[in-house]
PDB file of C-alpha atoms in Angstrom:
ATOM      1  CA  MET A   1     164.952 150.526 -40.826  1.00 71.00           C
ATOM      2  CA  ASP A   2     164.564 150.278 -44.577  1.00 92.00           C
ATOM      3  CA  LEU A   3     162.640 153.496 -45.461  1.00 95.00           C
ATOM      4  CA  LYS A   4     162.601 152.696 -49.138  1.00 96.00           C
ATOM      5  CA  GLN A   5     160.840 149.358 -48.466  1.00 97.00           C
ATOM      6  CA  ILE A   6     158.271 151.031 -46.160  1.00 98.00           C
ATOM      7  CA  ASP A   7     157.737 153.777 -48.773  1.00 98.00           C
ATOM      8  CA  GLN A   8     157.086 151.366 -51.586  1.00 98.00           C
ATOM      9  CA  TYR A   9     154.699 149.277 -49.420  1.00 98.00           C
ATOM     10  CA  ALA A  10     152.826 152.378 -48.223  1.00 98.00           C
ATOM     11  CA  LYS A  11     152.304 153.597 -51.802  1.00 98.00           C
ATOM     12  CA  SER A  12     150.997 150.160 -52.896  1.00 98.00           C
ATOM     13  CA  ILE A  13     148.395 149.919 -50.139  1.00 98.00           C
ATOM     14  CA  ILE A  14     147.323 153.585 -50.581  1.00 98.00           C
ATOM     15  CA  VAL A  15     146.577 152.893 -54.300  1.00 98.00           C
ATOM     16  CA  GLU A  16     144.758 149.681 -53.402  1.00 98.00           C
ATOM     17  CA  ALA A  17     142.702 151.493 -50.762  1.00 97.00           C
ATOM     18  CA  GLY A  18     141.787 154.126 -53.330  1.00 96.00           C
ATOM     19  CA  LYS A  19     140.488 151.426 -55.660  1.00 96.00           C
ATOM     20  CA  ARG A  20     138.435 149.960 -52.884  1.00 93.00           C
ATOM     21  CA  ILE A  21     136.894 153.381 -52.041  1.00 92.00           C
ATOM     22  CA  ARG A  22     136.051 154.096 -55.709  1.00 93.00           C
ATOM     23  CA  ASN A  23     134.373 150.705 -56.000  1.00 88.00           C
ATOM     24  CA  ALA A  24     132.297 151.442 -52.863  1.00 84.00           C
ATOM     25  CA  PHE A  25     130.219 153.933 -54.785  1.00 78.00           C
ATOM     26  CA  SER A  26     128.514 150.991 -56.451  1.00 66.00           C
ATOM     27  CA  TYR A  27     126.700 150.032 -53.210  1.00 68.00           C
ATOM     28  CA  ASN A  28     124.929 151.960 -50.430  1.00 66.00           C
ATOM     29  CA  LEU A  29     126.853 154.024 -47.961  1.00 70.00           C
ATOM     30  CA  VAL A  30     125.911 153.790 -44.282  1.00 73.00           C
ATOM     31  CA  ILE A  31     126.289 157.322 -42.905  1.00 69.00           C
ATOM     32  CA  GLU A  32     126.471 158.177 -39.177  1.00 68.00           C
ATOM     33  CA  THR A  33     127.319 161.300 -37.191  1.00 67.00           C
ATOM     34  CA  LYS A  34     130.035 161.587 -34.549  1.00 63.00           C
ATOM     35  CA  SER A  35     130.519 164.776 -32.458  1.00 58.00           C
ATOM     36  CA  ASN A  36     127.829 166.755 -34.320  1.00 60.00           C
ATOM     37  CA  ALA A  37     125.518 166.668 -37.327  1.00 52.00           C
ATOM     38  CA  ASN A  38     128.340 167.873 -39.649  1.00 56.00           C
ATOM     39  CA  ASP A  39     130.915 165.410 -38.363  1.00 57.00           C
ATOM     40  CA  LEU A  40     130.218 162.378 -40.520  1.00 60.00           C
ATOM     41  CA  VAL A  41     131.571 158.865 -40.665  1.00 65.00           C
ATOM     42  CA  THR A  42     130.665 156.110 -43.127  1.00 74.00           C
ATOM     43  CA  ASN A  43     131.065 152.374 -43.269  1.00 82.00           C
ATOM     44  CA  ILE A  44     133.689 153.040 -45.979  1.00 84.00           C
ATOM     45  CA  ASP A  45     135.790 155.219 -43.558  1.00 83.00           C
ATOM     46  CA  ARG A  46     135.839 152.309 -41.082  1.00 87.00           C
ATOM     47  CA  GLU A  47     136.396 149.628 -43.680  1.00 88.00           C
ATOM     48  CA  THR A  48     139.276 151.577 -45.198  1.00 92.00           C
ATOM     49  CA  GLU A  49     140.892 152.105 -41.822  1.00 92.00           C
ATOM     50  CA  LEU A  50     140.589 148.372 -41.054  1.00 93.00           C
ATOM     51  CA  PHE A  51     142.123 147.585 -44.444  1.00 95.00           C
ATOM     52  CA  PHE A  52     145.208 149.733 -43.595  1.00 96.00           C
ATOM     53  CA  ILE A  53     145.506 148.179 -40.163  1.00 95.00           C
ATOM     54  CA  GLU A  54     145.467 144.666 -41.517  1.00 96.00           C
ATOM     55  CA  GLN A  55     147.977 145.470 -44.295  1.00 97.00           C
ATOM     56  CA  ILE A  56     150.359 147.296 -41.979  1.00 97.00           C
ATOM     57  CA  LYS A  57     150.260 144.568 -39.330  1.00 96.00           C
ATOM     58  CA  ALA A  58     150.967 142.014 -42.073  1.00 97.00           C
ATOM     59  CA  PHE A  59     153.947 144.061 -43.131  1.00 97.00           C
ATOM     60  CA  ASP A  60     155.311 144.449 -39.591  1.00 97.00           C
ATOM     61  CA  PRO A  61     153.218 143.682 -36.467  1.00 96.00           C
ATOM     62  CA  THR A  62     155.404 145.957 -34.359  1.00 96.00           C
ATOM     63  CA  HIS A  63     154.284 149.080 -36.234  1.00 97.00           C
ATOM     64  CA  LYS A  64     151.564 151.099 -34.405  1.00 96.00           C
ATOM     65  CA  ILE A  65     148.548 152.747 -36.096  1.00 96.00           C
ATOM     66  CA  LEU A  66     146.859 155.944 -34.902  1.00 95.00           C
ATOM     67  CA  GLY A  67     143.728 156.377 -37.021  1.00 89.00           C
ATOM     68  CA  GLU A  68     140.806 158.750 -37.024  1.00 79.00           C
ATOM     69  CA  GLU A  69     138.132 156.081 -36.582  1.00 71.00           C
ATOM     70  CA  GLY A  70     139.928 154.464 -33.613  1.00 73.00           C
ATOM     71  CA  MET A  71     140.032 150.994 -35.166  1.00 70.00           C
ATOM     72  CA  GLY A  72     143.620 150.394 -34.134  1.00 70.00           C
ATOM     73  CA  GLU A  73     145.328 150.235 -30.771  1.00 76.00           C
ATOM     74  CA  LYS A  74     145.494 153.130 -28.330  1.00 84.00           C
ATOM     75  CA  VAL A  75     148.613 155.100 -29.140  1.00 90.00           C
ATOM     76  CA  GLU A  76     149.994 157.166 -26.247  1.00 88.00           C
ATOM     77  CA  SER A  77     153.492 157.863 -27.597  1.00 92.00           C
ATOM     78  CA  LEU A  78     155.293 158.158 -30.943  1.00 94.00           C
ATOM     79  CA  ASP A  79     158.078 155.696 -29.919  1.00 96.00           C
ATOM     80  CA  GLY A  80     158.876 153.164 -32.574  1.00 96.00           C
ATOM     81  CA  VAL A  81     157.178 153.229 -35.973  1.00 97.00           C
ATOM     82  CA  VAL A  82     153.778 154.857 -35.947  1.00 97.00           C
ATOM     83  CA  TRP A  83     151.439 155.293 -38.928  1.00 97.00           C
ATOM     84  CA  ILE A  84     149.028 158.213 -38.478  1.00 96.00           C
ATOM     85  CA  ILE A  85     146.104 157.619 -40.817  1.00 96.00           C
ATOM     86  CA  ASP A  86     142.982 159.381 -42.054  1.00 94.00           C
ATOM     87  CA  PRO A  87     141.281 156.870 -44.305  1.00 94.00           C
ATOM     88  CA  ILE A  88     138.985 159.505 -45.820  1.00 92.00           C
ATOM     89  CA  ASP A  89     139.743 163.159 -45.098  1.00 94.00           C
ATOM     90  CA  GLY A  90     136.746 165.137 -46.283  1.00 91.00           C
ATOM     91  CA  THR A  91     133.965 162.747 -45.484  1.00 86.00           C
ATOM     92  CA  MET A  92     131.269 165.353 -46.176  1.00 86.00           C
ATOM     93  CA  ASN A  93     132.690 165.745 -49.703  1.00 91.00           C
ATOM     94  CA  PHE A  94     132.854 161.999 -50.067  1.00 86.00           C
ATOM     95  CA  VAL A  95     129.218 161.667 -49.136  1.00 84.00           C
ATOM     96  CA  LYS A  96     127.758 164.673 -50.969  1.00 86.00           C
ATOM     97  CA  GLN A  97     130.068 165.197 -53.965  1.00 85.00           C
ATOM     98  CA  HIS A  98     131.893 161.852 -54.473  1.00 87.00           C
ATOM     99  CA  ARG A  99     135.067 163.818 -54.951  1.00 92.00           C
ATOM    100  CA  HIS A 100     137.417 166.250 -53.145  1.00 95.00           C
ATOM    101  CA  PHE A 101     138.491 163.819 -50.420  1.00 96.00           C
ATOM    102  CA  MET A 102     141.868 162.412 -49.645  1.00 97.00           C
ATOM    103  CA  ILE A 103     143.708 159.542 -47.937  1.00 97.00           C
ATOM    104  CA  SER A 104     146.272 161.064 -45.603  1.00 98.00           C
ATOM    105  CA  ILE A 105     149.173 159.073 -43.988  1.00 98.00           C
ATOM    106  CA  GLY A 106     152.185 160.178 -42.058  1.00 98.00           C
ATOM    107  CA  ILE A 107     154.839 157.641 -40.864  1.00 98.00           C
ATOM    108  CA  PHE A 108     156.785 158.609 -37.863  1.00 97.00           C
ATOM    109  CA  ILE A 109     159.886 156.891 -36.364  1.00 97.00           C
ATOM    110  CA  ASP A 110     160.575 157.712 -32.723  1.00 96.00           C
ATOM    111  CA  GLY A 111     158.537 160.901 -33.026  1.00 95.00           C
ATOM    112  CA  ILE A 112     160.146 162.193 -36.267  1.00 96.00           C
ATOM    113  CA  GLY A 113     158.097 162.360 -39.444  1.00 97.00           C
ATOM    114  CA  LYS A 114     159.846 160.321 -42.137  1.00 98.00           C
ATOM    115  CA  LEU A 115     157.277 159.555 -44.869  1.00 98.00           C
ATOM    116  CA  GLY A 116     154.196 161.551 -45.895  1.00 98.00           C
ATOM    117  CA  TYR A 117     151.368 160.882 -48.298  1.00 98.00           C
ATOM    118  CA  ILE A 118     148.245 162.673 -49.467  1.00 98.00           C
ATOM    119  CA  TYR A 119     146.247 160.787 -52.119  1.00 98.00           C
ATOM    120  CA  ASP A 120     143.366 162.279 -54.097  1.00 98.00           C
ATOM    121  CA  VAL A 121     141.283 159.182 -54.454  1.00 97.00           C
ATOM    122  CA  MET A 122     139.105 160.244 -57.393  1.00 96.00           C
ATOM    123  CA  ARG A 123     141.883 161.921 -59.449  1.00 97.00           C
ATOM    124  CA  GLU A 124     144.365 159.202 -58.455  1.00 97.00           C
ATOM    125  CA  ASP A 125     146.912 161.873 -57.601  1.00 97.00           C
ATOM    126  CA  LEU A 126     149.623 161.237 -55.039  1.00 98.00           C
ATOM    127  CA  PHE A 127     151.577 163.916 -53.106  1.00 98.00           C
ATOM    128  CA  ASN A 128     154.358 162.308 -51.116  1.00 98.00           C
ATOM    129  CA  ALA A 129     157.672 162.986 -49.446  1.00 98.00           C
ATOM    130  CA  VAL A 130     160.668 161.271 -47.853  1.00 98.00           C
ATOM    131  CA  ALA A 131     162.218 163.357 -45.131  1.00 97.00           C
ATOM    132  CA  GLY A 132     165.422 164.899 -46.292  1.00 96.00           C
ATOM    133  CA  GLU A 133     165.016 163.559 -49.886  1.00 97.00           C
ATOM    134  CA  GLY A 134     162.356 165.786 -51.375  1.00 97.00           C
ATOM    135  CA  ALA A 135     158.642 165.685 -52.259  1.00 98.00           C
ATOM    136  CA  TRP A 136     156.767 164.660 -55.366  1.00 98.00           C
ATOM    137  CA  TYR A 137     153.445 165.108 -57.143  1.00 98.00           C
ATOM    138  CA  ASN A 138     153.008 161.749 -58.806  1.00 97.00           C
ATOM    139  CA  ALA A 139     156.402 161.256 -60.540  1.00 89.00           C
ATOM    140  CA  SER A 140     157.279 164.924 -60.752  1.00 97.00           C
ATOM    141  CA  PRO A 141     159.406 166.615 -58.058  1.00 98.00           C
ATOM    142  CA  LEU A 142     157.734 169.414 -56.092  1.00 98.00           C
ATOM    143  CA  ARG A 143     159.832 172.607 -56.131  1.00 96.00           C
ATOM    144  CA  LYS A 144     160.613 174.803 -53.137  1.00 97.00           C
ATOM    145  CA  LEU A 145     157.948 177.422 -52.673  1.00 98.00           C
ATOM    146  CA  GLN A 146     158.737 180.855 -54.156  1.00 97.00           C
ATOM    147  CA  PRO A 147     158.104 183.999 -52.077  1.00 97.00           C
ATOM    148  CA  VAL A 148     154.807 185.718 -52.288  1.00 97.00           C
ATOM    149  CA  ASN A 149     153.232 188.755 -50.571  1.00 97.00           C
ATOM    150  CA  ILE A 150     149.846 189.004 -48.922  1.00 97.00           C
ATOM    151  CA  GLU A 151     148.274 190.927 -51.819  1.00 97.00           C
ATOM    152  CA  GLU A 152     149.290 188.090 -54.277  1.00 97.00           C
ATOM    153  CA  SER A 153     148.163 185.312 -51.989  1.00 98.00           C
ATOM    154  CA  VAL A 154     145.280 182.902 -52.158  1.00 98.00           C
ATOM    155  CA  ILE A 155     144.325 181.653 -48.696  1.00 98.00           C
ATOM    156  CA  GLY A 156     142.364 178.562 -47.642  1.00 97.00           C
ATOM    157  CA  ILE A 157     140.090 179.581 -44.789  1.00 96.00           C
ATOM    158  CA  ASN A 158     136.470 178.761 -43.843  1.00 93.00           C
ATOM    159  CA  ALA A 159     134.114 181.681 -44.313  1.00 90.00           C
ATOM    160  CA  HIS A 160     132.808 181.021 -40.793  1.00 89.00           C
ATOM    161  CA  TRP A 161     135.771 182.835 -39.334  1.00 92.00           C
ATOM    162  CA  VAL A 162     134.754 186.275 -40.809  1.00 92.00           C
ATOM    163  CA  ALA A 163     131.696 186.137 -38.532  1.00 93.00           C
ATOM    164  CA  PRO A 164     131.951 186.829 -34.750  1.00 94.00           C
ATOM    165  CA  ASN A 165     133.250 183.659 -33.076  1.00 92.00           C
ATOM    166  CA  ARG A 166     135.001 182.581 -29.889  1.00 90.00           C
ATOM    167  CA  HIS A 167     138.317 181.576 -31.439  1.00 90.00           C
ATOM    168  CA  ILE A 168     139.902 184.465 -33.425  1.00 93.00           C
ATOM    169  CA  HIS A 169     139.405 188.153 -33.972  1.00 94.00           C
ATOM    170  CA  HIS A 170     137.049 188.094 -36.949  1.00 95.00           C
ATOM    171  CA  GLU A 171     137.619 191.775 -37.803  1.00 96.00           C
ATOM    172  CA  LYS A 172     141.246 190.940 -38.615  1.00 96.00           C
ATOM    173  CA  VAL A 173     140.082 188.043 -40.827  1.00 96.00           C
ATOM    174  CA  ILE A 174     137.791 190.457 -42.688  1.00 97.00           C
ATOM    175  CA  GLU A 175     140.813 192.660 -43.279  1.00 97.00           C
ATOM    176  CA  LEU A 176     142.769 189.613 -44.543  1.00 97.00           C
ATOM    177  CA  VAL A 177     139.931 188.750 -46.968  1.00 97.00           C
ATOM    178  CA  ARG A 178     139.979 192.280 -48.322  1.00 97.00           C
ATOM    179  CA  ASN A 179     143.773 192.312 -48.786  1.00 97.00           C
ATOM    180  CA  VAL A 180     144.448 188.953 -50.375  1.00 98.00           C
ATOM    181  CA  ARG A 181     143.955 187.969 -54.012  1.00 97.00           C
ATOM    182  CA  GLY A 182     141.372 185.386 -53.019  1.00 97.00           C
ATOM    183  CA  THR A 183     140.102 182.809 -50.503  1.00 97.00           C
ATOM    184  CA  ARG A 184     139.004 179.166 -50.907  1.00 96.00           C
ATOM    185  CA  SER A 185     137.469 176.515 -48.750  1.00 95.00           C
ATOM    186  CA  TYR A 186     137.619 172.884 -50.007  1.00 95.00           C
ATOM    187  CA  GLY A 187     136.288 170.885 -47.023  1.00 94.00           C
ATOM    188  CA  SER A 188     139.366 168.679 -46.646  1.00 96.00           C
ATOM    189  CA  ALA A 189     142.386 169.743 -44.570  1.00 97.00           C
ATOM    190  CA  ALA A 190     144.588 167.268 -46.419  1.00 97.00           C
ATOM    191  CA  MET A 191     143.520 168.620 -49.799  1.00 98.00           C
ATOM    192  CA  GLU A 192     144.181 172.232 -48.698  1.00 98.00           C
ATOM    193  CA  ILE A 193     147.632 171.238 -47.379  1.00 98.00           C
ATOM    194  CA  ALA A 194     148.325 169.535 -50.665  1.00 98.00           C
ATOM    195  CA  PHE A 195     147.449 172.714 -52.459  1.00 98.00           C
ATOM    196  CA  VAL A 196     149.834 174.704 -50.240  1.00 98.00           C
ATOM    197  CA  VAL A 197     152.788 172.423 -50.738  1.00 98.00           C
ATOM    198  CA  SER A 198     152.237 172.459 -54.481  1.00 97.00           C
ATOM    199  CA  GLY A 199     151.794 176.273 -54.657  1.00 97.00           C
ATOM    200  CA  LYS A 200     148.078 176.233 -55.555  1.00 97.00           C
ATOM    201  CA  LEU A 201     147.272 177.927 -52.243  1.00 98.00           C
ATOM    202  CA  ASP A 202     149.652 180.135 -50.295  1.00 98.00           C
ATOM    203  CA  ALA A 203     148.252 179.307 -46.831  1.00 98.00           C
ATOM    204  CA  TYR A 204     145.619 177.281 -45.046  1.00 98.00           C
ATOM    205  CA  VAL A 205     144.173 177.973 -41.569  1.00 97.00           C
ATOM    206  CA  SER A 206     142.029 175.896 -39.264  1.00 95.00           C
ATOM    207  CA  MET A 207     140.904 176.362 -35.666  1.00 92.00           C
ATOM    208  CA  ARG A 208     140.964 172.665 -34.818  1.00 90.00           C
ATOM    209  CA  LEU A 209     142.684 169.758 -36.502  1.00 94.00           C
ATOM    210  CA  SER A 210     143.673 166.263 -35.315  1.00 93.00           C
ATOM    211  CA  PRO A 211     146.979 164.548 -35.947  1.00 95.00           C
ATOM    212  CA  TRP A 212     145.561 162.333 -38.744  1.00 95.00           C
ATOM    213  CA  ASP A 213     144.394 165.452 -40.643  1.00 95.00           C
ATOM    214  CA  ILE A 214     147.858 166.857 -41.050  1.00 96.00           C
ATOM    215  CA  ALA A 215     150.514 164.147 -40.374  1.00 97.00           C
ATOM    216  CA  GLY A 216     151.216 163.282 -43.969  1.00 97.00           C
ATOM    217  CA  GLY A 217     151.040 166.934 -45.112  1.00 97.00           C
ATOM    218  CA  MET A 218     153.448 168.189 -42.451  1.00 96.00           C
ATOM    219  CA  ILE A 219     156.238 165.902 -43.712  1.00 97.00           C
ATOM    220  CA  ILE A 220     155.674 167.035 -47.287  1.00 98.00           C
ATOM    221  CA  ALA A 221     155.636 170.671 -46.136  1.00 98.00           C
ATOM    222  CA  GLN A 222     159.143 170.399 -44.678  1.00 97.00           C
ATOM    223  CA  GLU A 223     160.455 169.262 -48.058  1.00 98.00           C
ATOM    224  CA  VAL A 224     159.137 172.268 -50.000  1.00 98.00           C
ATOM    225  CA  GLY A 225     159.849 174.943 -47.392  1.00 98.00           C
ATOM    226  CA  ALA A 226     156.272 175.579 -46.154  1.00 98.00           C
ATOM    227  CA  ILE A 227     155.948 176.460 -42.522  1.00 97.00           C
ATOM    228  CA  ALA A 228     153.330 174.589 -40.460  1.00 96.00           C
ATOM    229  CA  THR A 229     152.613 175.484 -36.809  1.00 96.00           C
ATOM    230  CA  ASN A 230     149.676 176.070 -34.489  1.00 95.00           C
ATOM    231  CA  LEU A 231     148.296 179.661 -34.269  1.00 94.00           C
ATOM    232  CA  HIS A 232     150.803 180.450 -31.472  1.00 94.00           C
ATOM    233  CA  GLY A 233     153.642 179.742 -33.864  1.00 94.00           C
ATOM    234  CA  GLU A 234     154.507 176.536 -32.037  1.00 94.00           C
ATOM    235  CA  GLY A 235     155.066 172.961 -33.295  1.00 92.00           C
ATOM    236  CA  PHE A 236     152.033 170.632 -33.620  1.00 88.00           C
ATOM    237  CA  ASP A 237     151.359 167.920 -31.009  1.00 86.00           C
ATOM    238  CA  PHE A 238     150.782 164.723 -32.966  1.00 91.00           C
ATOM    239  CA  LEU A 239     148.897 163.084 -30.167  1.00 91.00           C
ATOM    240  CA  HIS A 240     146.234 165.795 -29.607  1.00 92.00           C
ATOM    241  CA  GLN A 241     144.079 168.352 -31.440  1.00 92.00           C
ATOM    242  CA  ASP A 242     145.371 171.806 -31.983  1.00 93.00           C
ATOM    243  CA  THR A 243     144.926 174.970 -34.111  1.00 94.00           C
ATOM    244  CA  PHE A 244     146.772 174.915 -37.389  1.00 96.00           C
ATOM    245  CA  ILE A 245     148.323 177.047 -40.063  1.00 97.00           C
ATOM    246  CA  ILE A 246     150.521 176.076 -43.024  1.00 98.00           C
ATOM    247  CA  ALA A 247     151.841 178.865 -45.198  1.00 98.00           C
ATOM    248  CA  ASN A 248     154.385 179.979 -47.699  1.00 98.00           C
ATOM    249  CA  PRO A 249     157.398 181.042 -45.515  1.00 98.00           C
ATOM    250  CA  ALA A 250     157.224 184.617 -46.876  1.00 98.00           C
ATOM    251  CA  ILE A 251     153.816 185.214 -45.321  1.00 98.00           C
ATOM    252  CA  HIS A 252     153.593 182.844 -42.350  1.00 98.00           C
ATOM    253  CA  GLN A 253     154.632 185.291 -39.609  1.00 97.00           C
ATOM    254  CA  GLU A 254     152.700 188.191 -41.131  1.00 97.00           C
ATOM    255  CA  LEU A 255     149.514 186.100 -41.129  1.00 97.00           C
ATOM    256  CA  LEU A 256     149.953 185.193 -37.436  1.00 96.00           C
ATOM    257  CA  LYS A 257     150.926 188.664 -36.230  1.00 96.00           C
ATOM    258  CA  LYS A 258     148.464 190.740 -38.223  1.00 96.00           C
ATOM    259  CA  TYR A 259     145.497 188.675 -39.305  1.00 97.00           C
ATOM    260  CA  ILE A 260     144.971 185.288 -37.643  1.00 95.00           C
ATOM    261  CA  VAL A 261     145.004 186.287 -34.036  1.00 91.00           C
ATOM    262  CA  PRO A 262     143.417 183.988 -31.363  1.00 91.00           C
ATOM    263  CA  TYR A 263     141.552 185.602 -28.490  1.00 88.00           C
ATOM    264  CA  ASP A 264     143.983 184.165 -25.958  1.00 78.00           C
ATOM    265  CA  LEU A 265     146.879 186.152 -27.369  1.00 58.00           C
TER     266      LEU A 265
END
């Protein structure tokens, strides 16, 4: 398995997909809803996923594709080479703001994440990693994360979780908001993960993410020392949805034990 060849090809089709998405703003978007009124999908999401499927199959027809829009085959295991793809992560941002959305891709070989990519389409910025060989922001190496404490931290978390809800103890989240330096919410899991691995955020928390939201970012996280788990501190299942936290290693456990506490714990 020539990882360098796959890496070079993946980068080339990501850049091409980004161009296609930027060009799409010159014609009308077709916007639909999926699970609820805030869960959007556009014709460009689907066209971009189909573009990736066609390009990947042309490269090697044995490679499998697990994509958000379900345009590829049904993937029930991570055996062999599996590309986990979100063609546009942050579709609401794509529709409303025309910015702050990402292409996210993770490439797994027999269940092990090998290549990870997060591409900021409008800024043309690429975060990527090769397992065991480091991570990069465009051509610059990403450094290992330096320790921080809670009081110095900036946390990515949706403001919804400071209100009473059925997932986590909101009083503890209120305490976290009071104790940290600041909070942010960008509307794209891949963007927030990219900010954690590059040190712009110190943690990001979500109550429900799918494999395509995080597959690329998890591989990058390993290379910079960030810790990514579900809210029970367990590894993420890349075939199903789960809760999610990625954090600087100095605060990961403190966040889980003291502040981000699910009701079932």
